PDB file of C-alpha atoms and ligand atoms in Angstrom:
ATOM      1  CA  MET A   1       0.000   0.000   0.000  1.00 89.00           C
ATOM      2  CA  ALA A   2       1.273   3.475  -0.878  1.00 94.00           C
ATOM      3  CA  THR A   3       2.085   5.645   2.139  1.00 98.00           C
ATOM      4  CA  PHE A   4       1.062   9.304   2.420  1.00 98.00           C
ATOM      5  CA  TYR A   5       1.158  12.097   4.975  1.00 98.00           C
ATOM      6  CA  ASP A   6      -1.654  14.423   5.973  1.00 98.00           C
ATOM      7  CA  THR A   7       0.301  17.686   6.211  1.00 98.00           C
ATOM      8  CA  HIS A   8      -2.627  19.808   7.432  1.00 98.00           C
ATOM      9  CA  ALA A   9      -5.210  18.549   9.935  1.00 98.00           C
ATOM     10  CA  HIS A  10      -7.042  20.193  12.824  1.00 98.00           C
ATOM     11  CA  LEU A  11      -7.073  17.247  15.201  1.00 98.00           C
ATOM     12  CA  ASP A  12      -7.541  19.524  18.228  1.00 98.00           C
ATOM     13  CA  TYR A  13     -10.987  20.640  17.047  1.00 98.00           C
ATOM     14  CA  PRO A  14     -14.039  19.517  19.070  1.00 97.00           C
ATOM     15  CA  ASP A  15     -15.192  17.484  16.040  1.00 98.00           C
ATOM     16  CA  TYR A  16     -12.799  14.729  17.184  1.00 98.00           C
ATOM     17  CA  ALA A  17     -13.391  14.975  20.930  1.00 97.00           C
ATOM     18  CA  SER A  18     -15.149  11.629  21.149  1.00 97.00           C
ATOM     19  CA  ASP A  19     -13.137   9.399  18.774  1.00 98.00           C
ATOM     20  CA  LEU A  20      -9.671  10.789  18.021  1.00 98.00           C
ATOM     21  CA  PRO A  21      -7.775   7.511  18.692  1.00 98.00           C
ATOM     22  CA  GLU A  22     -10.044   5.723  16.188  1.00 98.00           C
ATOM     23  CA  VAL A  23      -9.580   8.552  13.658  1.00 98.00           C
ATOM     24  CA  ILE A  24      -5.787   8.184  13.875  1.00 97.00           C
ATOM     25  CA  THR A  25      -5.980   4.377  13.686  1.00 97.00           C
ATOM     26  CA  ARG A  26      -8.203   4.570  10.576  1.00 97.00           C
ATOM     27  CA  GLY A  27      -5.641   6.924   9.039  1.00 97.00           C
ATOM     28  CA  GLN A  28      -2.830   4.450   9.651  1.00 97.00           C
ATOM     29  CA  ALA A  29      -4.908   1.593   8.229  1.00 97.00           C
ATOM     30  CA  ALA A  30      -5.365   3.700   5.064  1.00 97.00           C
ATOM     31  CA  GLY A  31      -1.594   4.243   4.792  1.00 98.00           C
ATOM     32  CA  ILE A  32      -1.505   7.760   6.263  1.00 98.00           C
ATOM     33  CA  ALA A  33       1.691   7.358   8.241  1.00 98.00           C
ATOM     34  CA  LYS A  34       2.147  10.887   9.607  1.00 98.00           C
ATOM     35  CA  ILE A  35      -0.256  13.726  10.432  1.00 98.00           C
ATOM     36  CA  ILE A  36       0.559  17.360  11.207  1.00 98.00           C
ATOM     37  CA  SER A  37      -1.978  18.970  13.551  1.00 98.00           C
ATOM     38  CA  ILE A  38      -2.136  22.701  12.903  1.00 98.00           C
ATOM     39  CA  GLY A  39      -2.365  25.471  15.499  1.00 98.00           C
ATOM     40  CA  THR A  40      -4.724  28.402  14.964  1.00 98.00           C
ATOM     41  CA  SER A  41      -4.110  30.208  18.298  1.00 98.00           C
ATOM     42  CA  LEU A  42      -1.784  29.747  21.282  1.00 98.00           C
ATOM     43  CA  SER A  43      -4.231  27.403  23.042  1.00 98.00           C
ATOM     44  CA  SER A  44      -4.862  25.444  19.833  1.00 98.00           C
ATOM     45  CA  SER A  45      -1.077  25.213  19.315  1.00 98.00           C
ATOM     46  CA  GLN A  46      -0.650  23.873  22.857  1.00 98.00           C
ATOM     47  CA  ARG A  47      -3.325  21.277  22.179  1.00 98.00           C
ATOM     48  CA  ALA A  48      -1.559  20.277  18.953  1.00 98.00           C
ATOM     49  CA  ILE A  49       1.686  19.783  20.899  1.00 98.00           C
ATOM     50  CA  ARG A  50      -0.108  17.668  23.481  1.00 98.00           C
ATOM     51  CA  LEU A  51      -1.557  15.470  20.704  1.00 98.00           C
ATOM     52  CA  ALA A  52       1.935  15.083  19.215  1.00 98.00           C
ATOM     53  CA  GLU A  53       3.163  13.949  22.625  1.00 98.00           C
ATOM     54  CA  THR A  54       0.313  11.448  22.897  1.00 98.00           C
ATOM     55  CA  PHE A  55       0.286   9.879  19.420  1.00 98.00           C
ATOM     56  CA  PRO A  56       3.569   8.770  17.766  1.00 97.00           C
ATOM     57  CA  SER A  57       2.294   9.496  14.224  1.00 97.00           C
ATOM     58  CA  VAL A  58       1.135  13.051  15.063  1.00 98.00           C
ATOM     59  CA  TYR A  59       3.313  16.177  14.742  1.00 98.00           C
ATOM     60  CA  ALA A  60       2.428  19.801  15.479  1.00 98.00           C
ATOM     61  CA  ALA A  61       2.585  23.207  13.805  1.00 98.00           C
ATOM     62  CA  VAL A  62       2.199  26.290  16.010  1.00 98.00           C
ATOM     63  CA  GLY A  63       0.760  29.616  14.950  1.00 98.00           C
ATOM     64  CA  TRP A  64      -2.064  32.123  14.978  1.00 98.00           C
ATOM     65  CA  HIS A  65      -4.667  32.095  12.188  1.00 98.00           C
ATOM     66  CA  PRO A  66      -5.240  35.431  10.369  1.00 97.00           C
ATOM     67  CA  THR A  67      -9.007  35.464  10.903  1.00 95.00           C
ATOM     68  CA  GLU A  68      -8.430  35.301  14.687  1.00 93.00           C
ATOM     69  CA  VAL A  69      -5.966  38.199  14.965  1.00 94.00           C
ATOM     70  CA  MET A  70      -8.245  40.540  16.897  1.00 92.00           C
ATOM     71  CA  GLN A  71      -7.997  38.074  19.816  1.00 95.00           C
ATOM     72  CA  ALA A  72      -4.205  37.744  19.558  1.00 96.00           C
ATOM     73  CA  PRO A  73      -1.842  39.130  22.235  1.00 97.00           C
ATOM     74  CA  SER A  74       0.108  42.168  21.046  1.00 96.00           C
ATOM     75  CA  ASP A  75       3.334  40.137  20.954  1.00 97.00           C
ATOM     76  CA  LEU A  76       3.014  36.450  20.083  1.00 97.00           C
ATOM     77  CA  ARG A  77       6.723  35.891  19.718  1.00 98.00           C
ATOM     78  CA  PRO A  78       7.779  34.855  23.262  1.00 98.00           C
ATOM     79  CA  ALA A  79       5.217  32.031  23.443  1.00 98.00           C
ATOM     80  CA  LEU A  80       5.830  30.828  19.892  1.00 98.00           C
ATOM     81  CA  ARG A  81       9.608  30.808  20.417  1.00 98.00           C
ATOM     82  CA  GLU A  82       9.137  28.445  23.348  1.00 98.00           C
ATOM     83  CA  TYR A  83       6.734  26.138  21.476  1.00 98.00           C
ATOM     84  CA  ALA A  84       9.042  26.025  18.438  1.00 98.00           C
ATOM     85  CA  LYS A  85      11.762  24.298  20.485  1.00 98.00           C
ATOM     86  CA  HIS A  86       9.616  21.198  20.978  1.00 98.00           C
ATOM     87  CA  PRO A  87      11.065  18.193  19.084  1.00 98.00           C
ATOM     88  CA  LYS A  88       7.727  17.457  17.398  1.00 98.00           C
ATOM     89  CA  VAL A  89       6.922  21.045  16.356  1.00 98.00           C
ATOM     90  CA  VAL A  90       7.722  20.899  12.642  1.00 98.00           C
ATOM     91  CA  ALA A  91       6.531  24.325  11.380  1.00 98.00           C
ATOM     92  CA  ILE A  92       5.048  27.717  12.196  1.00 98.00           C
ATOM     93  CA  GLY A  93       1.427  27.808  11.048  1.00 96.00           C
ATOM     94  CA  GLU A  94      -1.107  28.374  10.019  1.00 97.00           C
ATOM     95  CA  ILE A  95      -0.295  32.016   9.384  1.00 98.00           C
ATOM     96  CA  GLY A  96      -0.956  34.544   6.636  1.00 98.00           C
ATOM     97  CA  LEU A  97      -3.615  36.968   5.407  1.00 98.00           C
ATOM     98  CA  ASP A  98      -7.356  36.499   4.867  1.00 97.00           C
ATOM     99  CA  TYR A  99      -9.450  39.275   3.313  1.00 96.00           C
ATOM    100  CA  HIS A 100     -12.475  37.083   2.625  1.00 94.00           C
ATOM    101  CA  ARG A 101     -14.710  38.542   5.337  1.00 87.00           C
ATOM    102  CA  LEU A 102     -13.532  42.038   6.097  1.00 88.00           C
ATOM    103  CA  PRO A 103     -15.437  43.997   8.789  1.00 84.00           C
ATOM    104  CA  GLY A 104     -16.705  46.436   6.120  1.00 80.00           C
ATOM    105  CA  SER A 105     -18.506  43.608   4.318  1.00 80.00           C
ATOM    106  CA  GLN A 106     -20.071  42.466   7.634  1.00 79.00           C
ATOM    107  CA  GLY A 107     -21.874  45.747   8.316  1.00 78.00           C
ATOM    108  CA  GLY A 108     -18.816  47.370   9.916  1.00 73.00           C
ATOM    109  CA  ARG A 109     -17.142  50.579   8.817  1.00 75.00           C
ATOM    110  CA  GLY A 110     -14.651  50.822   5.986  1.00 74.00           C
ATOM    111  CA  ASP A 111     -11.883  52.182   8.215  1.00 83.00           C
ATOM    112  CA  GLU A 112     -12.113  49.009  10.310  1.00 88.00           C
ATOM    113  CA  ASP A 113     -10.980  47.067   7.232  1.00 91.00           C
ATOM    114  CA  ALA A 114      -7.679  48.935   7.137  1.00 92.00           C
ATOM    115  CA  ARG A 115      -7.087  48.347  10.837  1.00 92.00           C
ATOM    116  CA  TYR A 116      -7.930  44.635  10.518  1.00 94.00           C
ATOM    117  CA  LYS A 117      -5.586  44.205   7.549  1.00 96.00           C
ATOM    118  CA  GLN A 118      -2.808  46.027   9.391  1.00 96.00           C
ATOM    119  CA  ARG A 119      -3.272  43.767  12.413  1.00 97.00           C
ATOM    120  CA  GLN A 120      -3.127  40.670  10.193  1.00 98.00           C
ATOM    121  CA  ALA A 121       0.064  41.922   8.564  1.00 98.00           C
ATOM    122  CA  ASP A 122       1.642  42.622  11.961  1.00 98.00           C
ATOM    123  CA  ILE A 123       0.784  39.178  13.394  1.00 98.00           C
ATOM    124  CA  PHE A 124       1.951  37.503  10.155  1.00 98.00           C
ATOM    125  CA  GLN A 125       5.242  39.424  10.305  1.00 98.00           C
ATOM    126  CA  GLN A 126       5.908  38.440  13.934  1.00 98.00           C
ATOM    127  CA  GLN A 127       5.405  34.786  13.074  1.00 98.00           C
ATOM    128  CA  ILE A 128       7.658  34.885  10.005  1.00 98.00           C
ATOM    129  CA  GLU A 129      10.351  36.338  12.293  1.00 98.00           C
ATOM    130  CA  VAL A 130       9.965  33.466  14.770  1.00 98.00           C
ATOM    131  CA  ALA A 131      10.146  30.964  11.894  1.00 98.00           C
ATOM    132  CA  VAL A 132      13.424  32.504  10.691  1.00 98.00           C
ATOM    133  CA  GLU A 133      14.909  32.464  14.219  1.00 98.00           C
ATOM    134  CA  ALA A 134      13.783  28.889  14.871  1.00 98.00           C
ATOM    135  CA  GLY A 135      14.864  27.570  11.482  1.00 98.00           C
ATOM    136  CA  LEU A 136      11.348  26.323  10.747  1.00 98.00           C
ATOM    137  CA  ASN A 137       9.268  26.753   7.597  1.00 98.00           C
ATOM    138  CA  CYS A 138       5.749  28.226   7.511  1.00 98.00           C
ATOM    139  CA  ILE A 139       2.299  26.902   6.661  1.00 98.00           C
ATOM    140  CA  ILE A 140       0.575  29.732   4.833  1.00 98.00           C
ATOM    141  CA  HIS A 141      -3.158  30.448   4.839  1.00 98.00           C
ATOM    142  CA  GLN A 142      -4.323  33.085   2.373  1.00 98.00           C
ATOM    143  CA  ARG A 143      -7.788  33.831   1.098  1.00 97.00           C
ATOM    144  CA  ASP A 144      -8.525  36.671  -1.308  1.00 97.00           C
ATOM    145  CA  ALA A 145      -5.098  38.045  -0.331  1.00 98.00           C
ATOM    146  CA  PHE A 146      -2.668  36.293  -2.677  1.00 98.00           C
ATOM    147  CA  ASP A 147      -0.579  39.292  -3.789  1.00 98.00           C
ATOM    148  CA  ASP A 148      -0.173  40.786  -0.314  1.00 98.00           C
ATOM    149  CA  THR A 149       0.711  37.409   1.214  1.00 98.00           C
ATOM    150  CA  LEU A 150       3.326  36.675  -1.419  1.00 98.00           C
ATOM    151  CA  ALA A 151       4.770  40.201  -1.109  1.00 98.00           C
ATOM    152  CA  GLN A 152       5.115  39.903   2.669  1.00 98.00           C
ATOM    153  CA  LEU A 153       6.847  36.515   2.518  1.00 98.00           C
ATOM    154  CA  LYS A 154       9.109  37.320  -0.425  1.00 98.00           C
ATOM    155  CA  PRO A 155      11.787  39.361   1.458  1.00 98.00           C
ATOM    156  CA  PHE A 156      12.435  36.247   3.598  1.00 98.00           C
ATOM    157  CA  ALA A 157      12.618  33.817   0.670  1.00 97.00           C
ATOM    158  CA  ASP A 158      16.295  32.997   1.249  1.00 97.00           C
ATOM    159  CA  LYS A 159      15.675  32.204   4.941  1.00 97.00           C
ATOM    160  CA  VAL A 160      12.267  30.601   5.203  1.00 98.00           C
ATOM    161  CA  ARG A 161       9.942  28.682   2.899  1.00 98.00           C
ATOM    162  CA  GLY A 162       6.159  28.577   2.958  1.00 98.00           C
ATOM    163  CA  VAL A 163       3.647  26.004   1.851  1.00 98.00           C
ATOM    164  CA  PHE A 164       0.539  27.726   0.472  1.00 98.00           C
ATOM    165  CA  HIS A 165      -1.991  25.294   1.862  1.00 98.00           C
ATOM    166  CA  CYS A 166      -5.381  24.394   0.347  1.00 98.00           C
ATOM    167  CA  PHE A 167      -4.096  25.738  -2.941  1.00 98.00           C
ATOM    168  CA  GLY A 168      -6.857  26.642  -5.363  1.00 97.00           C
ATOM    169  CA  GLU A 169      -5.176  29.294  -7.489  1.00 97.00           C
ATOM    170  CA  ASN A 170      -4.286  29.087 -11.189  1.00 98.00           C
ATOM    171  CA  PRO A 171      -1.014  27.706 -12.614  1.00 98.00           C
ATOM    172  CA  ASP A 172       0.426  31.215 -13.044  1.00 98.00           C
ATOM    173  CA  ARG A 173       0.020  31.924  -9.333  1.00 98.00           C
ATOM    174  CA  MET A 174       1.435  28.468  -8.499  1.00 98.00           C
ATOM    175  CA  ARG A 175       4.576  29.413 -10.456  1.00 98.00           C
ATOM    176  CA  ARG A 176       4.864  32.689  -8.523  1.00 98.00           C
ATOM    177  CA  VAL A 177       4.818  30.669  -5.283  1.00 98.00           C
ATOM    178  CA  LEU A 178       7.549  28.345  -6.565  1.00 98.00           C
ATOM    179  CA  GLU A 179       9.620  31.365  -7.639  1.00 98.00           C
ATOM    180  CA  ILE A 180      10.067  32.384  -4.001  1.00 98.00           C
ATOM    181  CA  ASN A 181      11.196  28.847  -3.135  1.00 97.00           C
ATOM    182  CA  SER A 182       7.845  28.010  -1.534  1.00 98.00           C
ATOM    183  CA  LEU A 183       5.498  25.094  -2.199  1.00 98.00           C
ATOM    184  CA  VAL A 184       1.768  24.388  -2.518  1.00 98.00           C
ATOM    185  CA  SER A 185      -0.473  21.678  -1.059  1.00 98.00           C
ATOM    186  CA  PHE A 186      -3.767  20.279  -2.254  1.00 98.00           C
ATOM    187  CA  THR A 187      -6.914  19.223  -0.358  1.00 98.00           C
ATOM    188  CA  GLY A 188     -10.051  17.235  -1.172  1.00 98.00           C
ATOM    189  CA  ILE A 189     -11.256  20.112  -3.376  1.00 98.00           C
ATOM    190  CA  VAL A 190      -9.262  18.378  -6.107  1.00 98.00           C
ATOM    191  CA  THR A 191     -11.877  15.581  -6.092  1.00 98.00           C
ATOM    192  CA  PHE A 192     -14.912  17.882  -6.367  1.00 98.00           C
ATOM    193  CA  LYS A 193     -16.989  17.842  -9.531  1.00 96.00           C
ATOM    194  CA  ASN A 194     -16.414  21.602  -9.826  1.00 96.00           C
ATOM    195  CA  GLY A 195     -12.682  21.241  -8.989  1.00 97.00           C
ATOM    196  CA  GLN A 196     -11.377  21.107 -12.572  1.00 97.00           C
ATOM    197  CA  ASN A 197      -9.418  24.350 -12.098  1.00 98.00           C
ATOM    198  CA  VAL A 198      -7.577  22.768  -9.156  1.00 98.00           C
ATOM    199  CA  ARG A 199      -6.921  19.588 -11.164  1.00 98.00           C
ATOM    200  CA  ASP A 200      -5.462  21.788 -13.918  1.00 98.00           C
ATOM    201  CA  THR A 201      -3.147  23.436 -11.376  1.00 98.00           C
ATOM    202  CA  VAL A 202      -2.144  20.012  -9.992  1.00 98.00           C
ATOM    203  CA  ALA A 203      -1.305  18.871 -13.522  1.00 98.00           C
ATOM    204  CA  ALA A 204       0.899  21.942 -14.025  1.00 98.00           C
ATOM    205  CA  THR A 205       2.727  21.645 -10.677  1.00 98.00           C
ATOM    206  CA  PRO A 206       6.048  19.720 -10.798  1.00 98.00           C
ATOM    207  CA  LEU A 207       5.842  16.404  -8.923  1.00 98.00           C
ATOM    208  CA  ASP A 208       8.423  17.538  -6.346  1.00 98.00           C
ATOM    209  CA  LYS A 209       6.782  20.896  -5.523  1.00 98.00           C
ATOM    210  CA  PHE A 210       3.587  19.964  -3.715  1.00 98.00           C
ATOM    211  CA  MET A 211       2.226  18.030  -0.741  1.00 98.00           C
ATOM    212  CA  LEU A 212      -1.144  16.510   0.171  1.00 98.00           C
ATOM    213  CA  GLU A 213      -3.440  17.445   3.056  1.00 98.00           C
ATOM    214  CA  THR A 214      -7.036  17.149   4.190  1.00 98.00           C
ATOM    215  CA  ASP A 215      -7.555  20.412   6.183  1.00 98.00           C
ATOM    216  CA  CYS A 216      -9.890  18.166   8.188  1.00 98.00           C
ATOM    217  CA  PRO A 217     -12.511  18.433   9.647  1.00 98.00           C
ATOM    218  CA  TYR A 218     -13.264  20.562   6.556  1.00 97.00           C
ATOM    219  CA  LEU A 219     -13.287  19.717   2.845  1.00 97.00           C
ATOM    220  CA  ALA A 220     -13.957  15.980   2.858  1.00 97.00           C
ATOM    221  CA  PRO A 221     -13.212  14.576  -0.620  1.00 98.00           C
ATOM    222  CA  VAL A 222     -15.693  12.743  -2.827  1.00 97.00           C
ATOM    223  CA  PRO A 223     -17.388  10.349  -1.902  1.00 97.00           C
ATOM    224  CA  TYR A 224     -17.500  11.836   1.624  1.00 97.00           C
ATOM    225  CA  ARG A 225     -18.181  15.417   0.546  1.00 96.00           C
ATOM    226  CA  GLY A 226     -20.178  17.350   3.155  1.00 95.00           C
ATOM    227  CA  LYS A 227     -19.330  14.913   5.957  1.00 97.00           C
ATOM    228  CA  ARG A 228     -16.677  15.316   8.647  1.00 97.00           C
ATOM    229  CA  CYS A 229     -13.271  14.885   7.017  1.00 98.00           C
ATOM    230  CA  GLU A 230     -10.387  12.898   8.551  1.00 98.00           C
ATOM    231  CA  PRO A 231      -6.755  12.030   7.678  1.00 98.00           C
ATOM    232  CA  ALA A 232      -7.666   8.603   6.179  1.00 98.00           C
ATOM    233  CA  TYR A 233      -9.213  10.483   3.259  1.00 98.00           C
ATOM    234  CA  VAL A 234      -5.803  11.522   1.940  1.00 98.00           C
ATOM    235  CA  LYS A 235      -6.145   8.174   0.150  1.00 98.00           C
ATOM    236  CA  GLU A 236      -9.070   9.477  -1.964  1.00 98.00           C
ATOM    237  CA  ILE A 237      -7.188  12.725  -2.598  1.00 98.00           C
ATOM    238  CA  SER A 238      -4.035  10.854  -3.651  1.00 98.00           C
ATOM    239  CA  GLU A 239      -5.934   8.809  -6.232  1.00 98.00           C
ATOM    240  CA  VAL A 240      -7.294  11.883  -8.013  1.00 98.00           C
ATOM    241  CA  VAL A 241      -3.964  13.718  -7.793  1.00 98.00           C
ATOM    242  CA  ALA A 242      -2.100  10.715  -9.264  1.00 98.00           C
ATOM    243  CA  GLN A 243      -4.617  10.651 -12.111  1.00 98.00           C
ATOM    244  CA  ALA A 244      -4.182  14.394 -12.754  1.00 98.00           C
ATOM    245  CA  LYS A 245      -0.383  13.987 -12.732  1.00 98.00           C
ATOM    246  CA  GLY A 246      -0.424  10.824 -14.857  1.00 97.00           C
ATOM    247  CA  CYS A 247       1.786   9.029 -12.329  1.00 98.00           C
ATOM    248  CA  SER A 248       1.427   5.916 -10.170  1.00 98.00           C
ATOM    249  CA  LEU A 249       0.422   6.016  -6.507  1.00 98.00           C
ATOM    250  CA  ASP A 250       3.898   4.744  -5.602  1.00 98.00           C
ATOM    251  CA  GLU A 251       5.537   7.590  -7.518  1.00 98.00           C
ATOM    252  CA  LEU A 252       3.212  10.108  -5.874  1.00 98.00           C
ATOM    253  CA  SER A 253       3.893   8.600  -2.448  1.00 98.00           C
ATOM    254  CA  ALA A 254       7.672   8.746  -2.906  1.00 98.00           C
ATOM    255  CA  ALA A 255       7.614  12.333  -4.221  1.00 98.00           C
ATOM    256  CA  THR A 256       5.190  13.874  -1.712  1.00 98.00           C
ATOM    257  CA  CYS A 257       6.721  12.151   1.327  1.00 98.00           C
ATOM    258  CA  LYS A 258      10.232  13.239   0.271  1.00 98.00           C
ATOM    259  CA  THR A 259       9.024  16.812  -0.248  1.00 98.00           C
ATOM    260  CA  ALA A 260       7.388  16.813   3.199  1.00 98.00           C
ATOM    261  CA  GLN A 261      10.482  15.360   4.923  1.00 98.00           C
ATOM    262  CA  GLU A 262      12.657  18.068   3.382  1.00 98.00           C
ATOM    263  CA  PHE A 263      10.196  20.871   4.111  1.00 98.00           C
ATOM    264  CA  PHE A 264       9.313  19.808   7.671  1.00 98.00           C
ATOM    265  CA  ARG A 265      12.800  18.796   8.779  1.00 96.00           C
ATOM    266  CA  LYS A 266      11.712  17.400  12.186  1.00 97.00           C
ATOM    267  CA  LEU A 267       9.027  15.184  10.608  1.00 96.00           C
TER     268      LEU A 267
HETATM  269 ZN1   ZN B   1      -6.358  24.812   8.321  1.00 92.00          ZN
END
C-alpha cells in the first residue's frame, strides 16, 4: 500500500473529541503514516503539541490564524519561540492573510478594514520572524489576499519557505509561489466535480513541488463530501492527484513524502 502524509489537519478541534484515537488508527490503516496537527491560536497550538506527545504518528505546527488576529496578544513571539523548540513542532502555522470577510462587508465601517488588515500583517510578520529564528518553515493560509501574502513573505525567501496550503489558485500563481522557493499543497477540493481548475493546477505543478493534506474536519473529498473529514481520506485525494499527474500512486507517495520530509525537517 502506498504511504502518504496528511500535512494539514485540525485534530484539536471539538469534532474529534469523542473518537480521536479511532480517527488516527483509521488513518494508519489507510496508509496515512504521519499527520501534522495545525495550530490556529496559542491554546490550539498547545493542544496540537499535546496530541503530538500522545500519538507517535502526530506532529504539530504552532501559529495564529489570520481570521483570529483581533484576539491575539500584542506580541506572540515569546510564546511561539518556546513552542518552536519542541522536538515534534515541525513548522510555524497556520499564518498569513485572509481578506475574505472584512469587517466592512459584515456591516462594519470601511476604516475598520484597514485596521484589521494592518493587524493581520503585523501578526503575520511576527510569526515569520519566529520561523526565521527557529529555522522552521511556515504553513501559509491566504484567502482573497494572494498578492499581499506573497509580497510579505518574499523578502524572507532565502531564509524561510512557505507552503501555500489548500491551494486553489491558477497555474500562473502556483509558479509565482515556486519562484520564491515556496510550495503548494492540495486538499479534497481536487476531487470535487467543480474542482477542474484545481486539477489543472495540480497537472501543471512539478511532482516535487507539492504536498497533500485534508484540512480536516473541513473539505472531505468525494465520496465523503459534506461529511466530517479525517486524515484517512488523503487516500481518496491521492488517487485523483495521481490521475491528474499521470503518475502511479507509488511515484506520488515517494515524491510527496520526500518533499514533506525536506520541508518539515523534524518530521
Ligand atoms: Zn487549516
